[in-house]
Short mmCIF file of C-alpha atoms and ligand atoms in Angstrom, two decimals:
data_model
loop_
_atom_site.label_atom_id
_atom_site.label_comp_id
_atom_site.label_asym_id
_atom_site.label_seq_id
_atom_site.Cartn_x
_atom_site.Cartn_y
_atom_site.Cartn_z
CA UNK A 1 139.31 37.45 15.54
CA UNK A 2 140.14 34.45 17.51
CA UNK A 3 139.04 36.33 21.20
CA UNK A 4 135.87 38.69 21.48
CA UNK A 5 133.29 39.19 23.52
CA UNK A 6 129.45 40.13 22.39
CA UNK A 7 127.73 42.96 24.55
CA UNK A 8 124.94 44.86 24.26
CA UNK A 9 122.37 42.32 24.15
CA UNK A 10 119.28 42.49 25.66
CA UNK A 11 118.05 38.87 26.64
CA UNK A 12 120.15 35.82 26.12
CA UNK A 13 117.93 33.03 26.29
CA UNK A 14 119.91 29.09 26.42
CA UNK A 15 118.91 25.92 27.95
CA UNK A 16 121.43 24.66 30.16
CA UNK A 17 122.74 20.99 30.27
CA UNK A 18 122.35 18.26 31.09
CA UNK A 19 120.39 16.34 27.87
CA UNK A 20 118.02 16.51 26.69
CA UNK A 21 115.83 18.11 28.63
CA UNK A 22 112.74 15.92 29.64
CA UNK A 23 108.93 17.41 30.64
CA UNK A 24 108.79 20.01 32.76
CA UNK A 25 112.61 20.52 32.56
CA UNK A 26 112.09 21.69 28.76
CA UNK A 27 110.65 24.95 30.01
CA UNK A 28 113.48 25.46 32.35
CA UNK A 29 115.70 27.81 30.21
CA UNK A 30 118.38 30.36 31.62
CA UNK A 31 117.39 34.41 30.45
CA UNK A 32 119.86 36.32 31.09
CA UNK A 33 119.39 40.61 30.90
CA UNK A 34 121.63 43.40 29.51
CA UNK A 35 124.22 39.78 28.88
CA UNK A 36 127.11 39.53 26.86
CA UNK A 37 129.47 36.45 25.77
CA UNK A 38 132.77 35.69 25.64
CA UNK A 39 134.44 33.11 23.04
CA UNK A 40 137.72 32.22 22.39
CA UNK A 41 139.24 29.63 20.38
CA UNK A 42 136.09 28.87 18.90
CA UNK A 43 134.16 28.03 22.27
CA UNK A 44 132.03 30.11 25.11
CA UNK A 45 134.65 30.97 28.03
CA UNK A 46 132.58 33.47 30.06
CA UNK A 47 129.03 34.44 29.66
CA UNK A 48 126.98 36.88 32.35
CA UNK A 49 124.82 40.27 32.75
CA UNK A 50 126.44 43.55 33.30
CA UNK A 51 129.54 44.82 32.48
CA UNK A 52 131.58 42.34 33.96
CA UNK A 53 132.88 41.94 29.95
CA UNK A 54 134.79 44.98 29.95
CA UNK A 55 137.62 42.80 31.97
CA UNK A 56 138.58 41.02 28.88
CA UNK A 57 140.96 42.97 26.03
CA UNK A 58 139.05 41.27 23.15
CA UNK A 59 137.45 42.53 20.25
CA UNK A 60 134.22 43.96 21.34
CA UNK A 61 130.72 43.07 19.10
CA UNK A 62 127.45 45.18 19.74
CA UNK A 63 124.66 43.11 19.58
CA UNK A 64 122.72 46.11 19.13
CA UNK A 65 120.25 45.39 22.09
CA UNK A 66 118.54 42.18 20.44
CA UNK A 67 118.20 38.38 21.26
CA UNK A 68 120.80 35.77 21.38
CA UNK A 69 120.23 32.28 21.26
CA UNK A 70 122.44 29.40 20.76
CA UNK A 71 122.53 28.40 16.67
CA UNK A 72 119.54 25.86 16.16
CA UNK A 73 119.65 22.38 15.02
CA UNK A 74 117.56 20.76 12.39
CA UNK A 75 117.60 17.32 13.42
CA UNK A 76 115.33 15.82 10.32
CA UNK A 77 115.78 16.78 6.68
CA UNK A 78 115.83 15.15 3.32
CA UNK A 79 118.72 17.74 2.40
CA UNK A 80 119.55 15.70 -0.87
CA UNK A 81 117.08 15.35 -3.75
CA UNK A 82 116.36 16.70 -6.98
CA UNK A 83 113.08 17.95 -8.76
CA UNK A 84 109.97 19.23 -7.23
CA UNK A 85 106.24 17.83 -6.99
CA UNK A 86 103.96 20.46 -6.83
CA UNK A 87 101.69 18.63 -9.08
CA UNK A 88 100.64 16.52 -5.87
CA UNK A 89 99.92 19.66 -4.00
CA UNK A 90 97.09 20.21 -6.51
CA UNK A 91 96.33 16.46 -6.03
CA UNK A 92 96.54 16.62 -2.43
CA UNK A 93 94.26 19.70 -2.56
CA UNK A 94 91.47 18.09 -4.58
CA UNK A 95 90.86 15.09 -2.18
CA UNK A 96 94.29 12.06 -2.75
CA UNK A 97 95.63 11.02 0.08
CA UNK A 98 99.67 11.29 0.63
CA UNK A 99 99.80 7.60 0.57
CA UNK A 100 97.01 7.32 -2.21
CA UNK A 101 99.53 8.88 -4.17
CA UNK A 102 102.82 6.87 -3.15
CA UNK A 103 100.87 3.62 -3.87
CA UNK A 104 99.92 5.15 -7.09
CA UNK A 105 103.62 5.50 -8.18
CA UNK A 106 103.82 9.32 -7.46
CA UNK A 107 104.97 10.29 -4.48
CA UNK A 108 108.50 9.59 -3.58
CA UNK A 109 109.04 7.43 -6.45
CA UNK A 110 108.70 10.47 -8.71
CA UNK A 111 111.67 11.78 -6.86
CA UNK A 112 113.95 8.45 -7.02
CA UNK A 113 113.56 8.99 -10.63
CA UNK A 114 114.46 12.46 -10.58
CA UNK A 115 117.44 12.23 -8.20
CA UNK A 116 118.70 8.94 -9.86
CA UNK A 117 118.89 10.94 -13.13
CA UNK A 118 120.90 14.06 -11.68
CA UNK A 119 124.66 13.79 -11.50
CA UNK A 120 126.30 13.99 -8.18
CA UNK A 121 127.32 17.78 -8.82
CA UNK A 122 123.86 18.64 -9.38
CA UNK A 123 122.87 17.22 -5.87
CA UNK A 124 125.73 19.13 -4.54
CA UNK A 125 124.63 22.28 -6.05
CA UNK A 126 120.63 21.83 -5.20
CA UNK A 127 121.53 21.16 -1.61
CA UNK A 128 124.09 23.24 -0.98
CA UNK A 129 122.07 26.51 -1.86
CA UNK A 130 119.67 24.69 0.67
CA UNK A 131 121.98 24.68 3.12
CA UNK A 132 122.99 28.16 2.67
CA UNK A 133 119.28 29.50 3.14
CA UNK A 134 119.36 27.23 6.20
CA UNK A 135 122.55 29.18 7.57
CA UNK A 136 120.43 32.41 6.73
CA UNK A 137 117.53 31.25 9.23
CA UNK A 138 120.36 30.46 11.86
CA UNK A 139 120.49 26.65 11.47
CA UNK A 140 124.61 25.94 12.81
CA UNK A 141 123.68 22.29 12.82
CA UNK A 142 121.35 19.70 10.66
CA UNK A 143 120.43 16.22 9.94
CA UNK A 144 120.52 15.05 6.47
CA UNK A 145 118.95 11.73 5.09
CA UNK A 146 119.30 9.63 2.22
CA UNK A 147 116.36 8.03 0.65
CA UNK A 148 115.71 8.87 -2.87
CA UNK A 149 118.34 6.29 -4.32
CA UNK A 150 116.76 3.15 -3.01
CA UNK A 151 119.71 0.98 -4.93
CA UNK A 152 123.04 0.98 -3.88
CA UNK A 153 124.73 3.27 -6.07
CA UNK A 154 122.11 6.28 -6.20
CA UNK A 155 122.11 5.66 -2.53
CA UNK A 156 126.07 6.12 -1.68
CA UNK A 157 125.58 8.97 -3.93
CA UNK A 158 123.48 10.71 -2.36
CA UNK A 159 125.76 9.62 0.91
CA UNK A 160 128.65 11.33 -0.90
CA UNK A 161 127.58 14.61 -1.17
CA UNK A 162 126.47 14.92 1.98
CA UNK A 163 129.89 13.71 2.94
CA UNK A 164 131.10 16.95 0.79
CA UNK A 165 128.85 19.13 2.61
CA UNK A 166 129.78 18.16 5.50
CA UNK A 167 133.40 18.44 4.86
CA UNK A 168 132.83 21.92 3.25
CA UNK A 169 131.31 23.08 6.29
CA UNK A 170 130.29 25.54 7.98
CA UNK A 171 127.14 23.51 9.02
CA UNK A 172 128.22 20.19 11.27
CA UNK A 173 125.96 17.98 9.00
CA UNK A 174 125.00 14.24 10.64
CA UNK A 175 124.26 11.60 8.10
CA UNK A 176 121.47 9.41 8.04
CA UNK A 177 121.07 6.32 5.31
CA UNK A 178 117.37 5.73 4.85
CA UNK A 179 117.37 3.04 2.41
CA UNK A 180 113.49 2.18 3.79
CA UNK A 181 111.95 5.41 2.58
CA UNK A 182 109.77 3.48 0.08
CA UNK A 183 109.72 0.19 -1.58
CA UNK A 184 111.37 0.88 -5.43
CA UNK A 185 109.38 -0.07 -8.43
CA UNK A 186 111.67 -3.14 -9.26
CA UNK A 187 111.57 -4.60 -5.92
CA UNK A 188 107.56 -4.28 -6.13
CA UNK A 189 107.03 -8.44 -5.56
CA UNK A 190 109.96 -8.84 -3.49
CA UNK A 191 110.34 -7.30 -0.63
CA UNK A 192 112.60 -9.52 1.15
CA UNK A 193 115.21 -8.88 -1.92
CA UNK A 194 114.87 -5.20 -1.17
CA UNK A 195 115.28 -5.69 2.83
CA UNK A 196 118.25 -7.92 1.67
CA UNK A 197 119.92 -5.03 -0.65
CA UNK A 198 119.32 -2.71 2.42
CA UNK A 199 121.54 -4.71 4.86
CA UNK A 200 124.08 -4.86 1.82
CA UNK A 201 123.98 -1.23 1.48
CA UNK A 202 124.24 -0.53 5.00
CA UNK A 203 127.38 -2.66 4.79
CA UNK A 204 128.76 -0.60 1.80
CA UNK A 205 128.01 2.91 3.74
CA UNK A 206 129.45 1.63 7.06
CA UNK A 207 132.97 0.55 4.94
CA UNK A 208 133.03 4.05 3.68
CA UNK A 209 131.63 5.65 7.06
CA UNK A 210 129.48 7.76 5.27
CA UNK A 211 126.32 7.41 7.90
CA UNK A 212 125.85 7.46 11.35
CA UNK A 213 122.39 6.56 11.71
CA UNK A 214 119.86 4.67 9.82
CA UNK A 215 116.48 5.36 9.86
CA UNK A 216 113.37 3.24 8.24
CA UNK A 217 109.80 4.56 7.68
CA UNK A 218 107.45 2.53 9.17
CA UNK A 219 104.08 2.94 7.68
CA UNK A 220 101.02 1.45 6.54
CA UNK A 221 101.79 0.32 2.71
CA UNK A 222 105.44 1.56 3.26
CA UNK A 223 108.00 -0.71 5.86
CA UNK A 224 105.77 -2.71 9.03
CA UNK A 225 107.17 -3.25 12.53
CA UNK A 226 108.68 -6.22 11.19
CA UNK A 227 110.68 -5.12 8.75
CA UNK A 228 111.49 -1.87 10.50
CA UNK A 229 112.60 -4.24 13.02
CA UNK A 230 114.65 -6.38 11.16
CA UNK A 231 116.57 -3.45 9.18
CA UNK A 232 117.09 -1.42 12.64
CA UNK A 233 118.31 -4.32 14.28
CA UNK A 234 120.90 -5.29 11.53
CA UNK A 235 121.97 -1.81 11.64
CA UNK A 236 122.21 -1.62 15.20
CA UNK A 237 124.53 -4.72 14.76
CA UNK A 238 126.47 -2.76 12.50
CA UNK A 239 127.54 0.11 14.99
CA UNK A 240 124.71 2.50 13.27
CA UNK A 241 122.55 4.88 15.27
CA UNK A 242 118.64 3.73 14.76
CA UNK A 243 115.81 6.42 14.25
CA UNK A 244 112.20 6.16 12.95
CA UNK A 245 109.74 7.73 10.61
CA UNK A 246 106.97 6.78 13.26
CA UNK A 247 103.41 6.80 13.19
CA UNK A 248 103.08 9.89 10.60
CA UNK A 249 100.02 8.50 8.67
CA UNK A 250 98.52 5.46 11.33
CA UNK A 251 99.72 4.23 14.34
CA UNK A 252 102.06 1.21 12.78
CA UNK A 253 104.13 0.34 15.79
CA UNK A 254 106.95 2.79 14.89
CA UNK A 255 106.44 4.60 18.37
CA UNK A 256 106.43 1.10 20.06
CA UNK A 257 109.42 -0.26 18.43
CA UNK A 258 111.62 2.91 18.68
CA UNK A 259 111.27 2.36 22.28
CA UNK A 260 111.76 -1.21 22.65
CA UNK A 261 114.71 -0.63 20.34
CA UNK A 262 116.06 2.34 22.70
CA UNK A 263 116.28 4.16 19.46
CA UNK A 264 117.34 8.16 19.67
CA UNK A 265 114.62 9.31 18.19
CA UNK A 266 110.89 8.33 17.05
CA UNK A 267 109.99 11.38 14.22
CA UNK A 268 106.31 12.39 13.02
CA UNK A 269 104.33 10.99 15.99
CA UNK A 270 101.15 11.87 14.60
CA UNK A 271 99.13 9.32 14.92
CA UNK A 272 101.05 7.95 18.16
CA UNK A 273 98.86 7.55 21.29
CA UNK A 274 99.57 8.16 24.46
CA UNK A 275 100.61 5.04 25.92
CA UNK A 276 103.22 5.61 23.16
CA UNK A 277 104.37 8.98 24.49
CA UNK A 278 104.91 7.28 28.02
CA UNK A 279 107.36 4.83 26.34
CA UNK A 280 109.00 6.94 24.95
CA UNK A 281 109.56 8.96 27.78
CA UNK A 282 111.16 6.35 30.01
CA UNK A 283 113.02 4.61 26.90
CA UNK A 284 114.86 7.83 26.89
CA UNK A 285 114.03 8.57 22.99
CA UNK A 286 113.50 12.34 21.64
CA UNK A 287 110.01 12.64 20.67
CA UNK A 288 110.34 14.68 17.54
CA UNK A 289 107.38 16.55 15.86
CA UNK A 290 107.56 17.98 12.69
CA UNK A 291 104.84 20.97 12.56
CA UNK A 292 106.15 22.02 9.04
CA UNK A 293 105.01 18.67 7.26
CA UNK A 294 101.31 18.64 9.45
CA UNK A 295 100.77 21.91 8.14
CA UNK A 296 101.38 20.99 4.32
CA UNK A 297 99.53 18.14 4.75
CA UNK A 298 96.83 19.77 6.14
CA UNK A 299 96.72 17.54 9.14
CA UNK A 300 96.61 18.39 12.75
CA UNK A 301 99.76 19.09 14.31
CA UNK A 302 101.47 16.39 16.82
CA UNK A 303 100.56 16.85 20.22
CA UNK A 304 103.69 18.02 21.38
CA UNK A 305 101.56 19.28 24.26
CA UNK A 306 100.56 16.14 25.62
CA UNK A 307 104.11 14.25 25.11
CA UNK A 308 105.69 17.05 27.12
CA UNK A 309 103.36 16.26 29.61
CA UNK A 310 103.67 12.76 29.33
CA UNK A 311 107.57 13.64 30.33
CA UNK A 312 109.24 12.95 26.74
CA UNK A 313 112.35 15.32 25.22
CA UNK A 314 110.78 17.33 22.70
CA UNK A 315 112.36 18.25 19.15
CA UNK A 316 111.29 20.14 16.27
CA UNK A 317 112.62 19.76 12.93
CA UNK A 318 111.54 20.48 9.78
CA UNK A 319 111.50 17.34 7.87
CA UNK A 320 112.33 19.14 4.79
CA UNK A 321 111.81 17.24 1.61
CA UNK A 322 110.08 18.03 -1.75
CA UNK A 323 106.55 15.69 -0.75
CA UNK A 324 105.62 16.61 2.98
CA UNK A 325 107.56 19.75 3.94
CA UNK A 326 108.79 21.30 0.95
CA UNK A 327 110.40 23.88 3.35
CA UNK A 328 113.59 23.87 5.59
CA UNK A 329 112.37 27.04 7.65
CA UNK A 330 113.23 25.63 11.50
CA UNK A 331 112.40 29.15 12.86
CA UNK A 332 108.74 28.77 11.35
CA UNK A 333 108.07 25.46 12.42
CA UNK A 334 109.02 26.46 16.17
CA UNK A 335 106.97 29.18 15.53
CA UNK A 336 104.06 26.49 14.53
CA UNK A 337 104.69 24.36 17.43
CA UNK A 338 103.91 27.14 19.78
CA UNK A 339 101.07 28.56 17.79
CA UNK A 340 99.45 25.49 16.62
CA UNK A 341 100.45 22.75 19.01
CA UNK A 342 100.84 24.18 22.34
CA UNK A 343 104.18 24.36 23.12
CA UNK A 344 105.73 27.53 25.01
CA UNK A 345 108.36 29.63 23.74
CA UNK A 346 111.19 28.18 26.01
CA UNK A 347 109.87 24.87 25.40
CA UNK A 348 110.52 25.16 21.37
CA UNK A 349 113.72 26.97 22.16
CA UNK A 350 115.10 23.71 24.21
CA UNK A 351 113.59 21.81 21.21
CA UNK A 352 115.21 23.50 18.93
CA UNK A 353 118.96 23.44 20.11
CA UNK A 354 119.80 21.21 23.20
CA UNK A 355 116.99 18.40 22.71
CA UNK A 356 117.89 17.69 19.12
CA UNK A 357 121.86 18.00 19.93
CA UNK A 358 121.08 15.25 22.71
CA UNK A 359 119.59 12.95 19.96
CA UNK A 360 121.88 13.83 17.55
CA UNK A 361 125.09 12.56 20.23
CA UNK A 362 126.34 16.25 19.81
CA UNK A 363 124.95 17.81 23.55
CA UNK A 364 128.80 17.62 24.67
CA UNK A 365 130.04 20.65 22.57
CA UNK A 366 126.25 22.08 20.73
CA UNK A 367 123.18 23.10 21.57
CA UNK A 368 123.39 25.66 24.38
CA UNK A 369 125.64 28.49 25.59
CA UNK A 370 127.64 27.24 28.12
CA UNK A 371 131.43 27.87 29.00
CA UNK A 372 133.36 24.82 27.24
CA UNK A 373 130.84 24.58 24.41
CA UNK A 374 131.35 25.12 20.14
CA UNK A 375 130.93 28.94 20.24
CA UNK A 376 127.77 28.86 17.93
CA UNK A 377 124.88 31.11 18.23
CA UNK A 378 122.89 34.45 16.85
CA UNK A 379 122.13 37.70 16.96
CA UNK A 380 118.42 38.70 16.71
CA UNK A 381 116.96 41.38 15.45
CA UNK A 382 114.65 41.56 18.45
CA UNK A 383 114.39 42.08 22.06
CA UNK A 384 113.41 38.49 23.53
CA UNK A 385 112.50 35.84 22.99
CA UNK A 386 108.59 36.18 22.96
CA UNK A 387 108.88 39.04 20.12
CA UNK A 388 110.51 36.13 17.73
CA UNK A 389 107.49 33.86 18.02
CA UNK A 390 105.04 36.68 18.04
CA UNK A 391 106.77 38.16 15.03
CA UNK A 392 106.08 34.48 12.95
CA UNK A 393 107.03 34.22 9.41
CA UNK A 394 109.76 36.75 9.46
CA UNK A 395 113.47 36.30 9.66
CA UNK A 396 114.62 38.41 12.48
CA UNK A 397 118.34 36.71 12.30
CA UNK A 398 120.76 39.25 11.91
CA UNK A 399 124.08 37.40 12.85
CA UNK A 400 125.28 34.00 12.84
CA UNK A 401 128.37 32.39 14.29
CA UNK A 402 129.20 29.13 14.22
CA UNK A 403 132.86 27.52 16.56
CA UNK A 404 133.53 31.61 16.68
CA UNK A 405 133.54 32.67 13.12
CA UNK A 406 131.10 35.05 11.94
CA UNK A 407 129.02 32.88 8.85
CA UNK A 408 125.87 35.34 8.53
CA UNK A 409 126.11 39.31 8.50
CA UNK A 410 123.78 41.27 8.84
CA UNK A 411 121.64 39.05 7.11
CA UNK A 412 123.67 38.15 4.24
CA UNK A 413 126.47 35.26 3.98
CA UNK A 414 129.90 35.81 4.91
O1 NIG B 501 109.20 12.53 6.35
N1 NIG B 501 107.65 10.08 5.47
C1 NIG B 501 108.52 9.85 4.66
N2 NIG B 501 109.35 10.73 4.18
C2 NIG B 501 109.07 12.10 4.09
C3 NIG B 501 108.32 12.43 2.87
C4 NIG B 501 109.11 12.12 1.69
C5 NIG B 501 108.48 12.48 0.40
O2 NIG B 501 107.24 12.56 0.29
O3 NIG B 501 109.26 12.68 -0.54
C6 NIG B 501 108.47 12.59 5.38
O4 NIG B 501 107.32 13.06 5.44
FE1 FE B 502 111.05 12.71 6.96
#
């Protein structure tokens, strides 16, 4: 089924290149009526309303007169761990603080020691049964960090099986080494030695090209601007990709630095003012908000509003880890930013697929449906685009094809 075309469906709803879309431009979507697609070879070659498909002598697919969209893109997730914490929920619930906790030795320290302990087929398993729920919700591409290996070894491990993943397919999976998630117990009174293992590790993962980004979190009682600085630019040095846990808890100067360092994105933003969200804005960096992790925090969402307005590129992941967001639900968290922090339908659409492909270096050949582009997108079970925020909390995906092949059926893998 190399050639077919998809008819029958009702709104098809893309944003169109250039990216990523900036401001105003993020609302600016194409919505097409009674549309239908064309792919061949594994990329878009004709897409329009009508019945302007019946030309080609392809396989024909009913889309059943529901939504298509382009596949989305999680552009922030801790893919890779092992264990669970929902001890700190009940923590969190009665009054500690998330970085109460961390300094306490909970935190992400309890799941260092839990993925340290876990063979590398166990990560493999754990994630890839993530990954596959992910595929379910219509996620084509995502982001996947390190971080809960802090030394060298646990940290190439976890490297490795995303490296698996990512060869298995059919996700396109971009790797991200975040060595400066958290300071590890034995490096408590020395954190230059730790900053000093990072730079060797980065060496390590950029001999075996197993990362093309490194992130830092820069936080009160976590990594300052300094550091952050220091690792990012070593990194940069390196040929690496820079990105920031910025400003989730306090304003630390991760907002600032990602755009003094021209980084591609600055995550979290919670706390980021905005002066910050200008910077960003010119600097060029994808502002990316992470509604998932507000909500289990019980914080207010980032104002995703206000940075739109500011004129920053928007993204929405869903940070998904087993501390802040112990979900990986990129459909809900859209559905949060419009609900909860303002954002319009298109806007989370564009933040969703061509905004995080932009940041991601991926805009080229993902993120939209365009004629030229990877042939990756779904089938709703729903009429437009409105109806799948309004219907929240409920997975309306029906289909799922990612580079032309058919990975979700009706719902089900395959
Ligand atoms: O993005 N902020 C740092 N990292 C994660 C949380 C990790 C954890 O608690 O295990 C986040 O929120
Ligand atoms: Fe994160």
């Amino acid at each position: 089924m190399d050639k077919f075309v998809v008819y029958n469906i009702k709104t098809l709803a893309t944003p169109l290149g250039p990216a990523p879309k900036s401001g105003r431009a993020m609302a600016d979507i194409k919505v097409l009526k009674n549309a239908y697609l064309v792919a061949a070879g594994g990329k878009f070659i004709a897409v329009g309303e009508g019945d302007g498909y019946q030309k080609y002598p392809y396989e024909k697919i009913d889309a059943g007169g529901g939504l298509v969209t382009p596949a989305f893109i999680d552009a922030h997730t801790h893919l890779v761990f092992a264990g669970s914490r929902e001890d700190e929920m009940q923590r969190k619930l009665r009054g500690e603080s998330y970085l109460d906790i961390l300094a306490s030795g909970g935190g992400i320290h309890a799941t260092v020691a839990k993925t340290r302990a876990a063979s590398e087929e166990e990560l493999y398993r754990l994630a890839r049964e993530t990954l596959n729920k992910m595929l379910l919700l219509g996620v084509g591409v995502a982001e996947a960090k390190s971080g809960y290996g802090l030394d060298k070894e646990n940290e190439l491990k976890t490297l490795r099986v995303i490296k698996r993943l990512k060869d298995e397919g059919p996700q396109r999976l971009v790797a991200t080494y975040l060595g400066a998630h958290a300071l590890p117990a034995e490096y408590k009174n020395d954190r230059a030695g730790y900053i000093g293992l990072i730079k060797a590790t980065l060496e390590a993962v950029k001999a075996e090209e197993l990362a093309e980004f490194c992130d830092v979190f820069c936080e009160e009682g976590v990594f300052t601007y300094e550091e952050s600085r220091e690792i990012l630019a070593f990194a940069r040095d390196l040929g690496f990709k820079l990105r920031i846990h910025a400003d989730e808890m306090t304003n630390s100067g991760g907002a600032r630095l990602a755009s003094e360092m021209k980084c591609r994105f600055a995550d979290h933003l919670l706390a980021a003012s905005d002066e910050d969200f200008a910077a960003l804005a010119a600097a060029g960096v994808v502002a990316l908000v992470l509604p998932l992790t507000s909500f289990f925090l019980r914080k207010p969402f980032a104002r995703a509003r206000e940075m739109i307005d500011r004129g920053a590129a928007v993204a929405i992941a869903t940070d998904y880890n087993p501390g802040s967001s112990p979900s990986y639900n990129l459909p809900l968290a859209m559905q949060m930013a419009v609900l909860g922090a303002g954002m319009t339908p298109a806007e989370a659409l564009t933040a969703a697929t061509l905004n995080p492909a932009s940041g991601l270096d991926i805009a080229g050949f993902k993120g939209s449906i365009e004629v030229g582009k990877d042939a990756d997108f779904i089938i709703f079970d729903c009429p437009n685009l409105d109806y799948f925020f309004y219907r929240f909390g409920e997975n309306r995906v029906r289909d799922v094809y990612l580079k032309g092949k058919k990975v979700v059926n009706n719902g089900r893998l395959g």
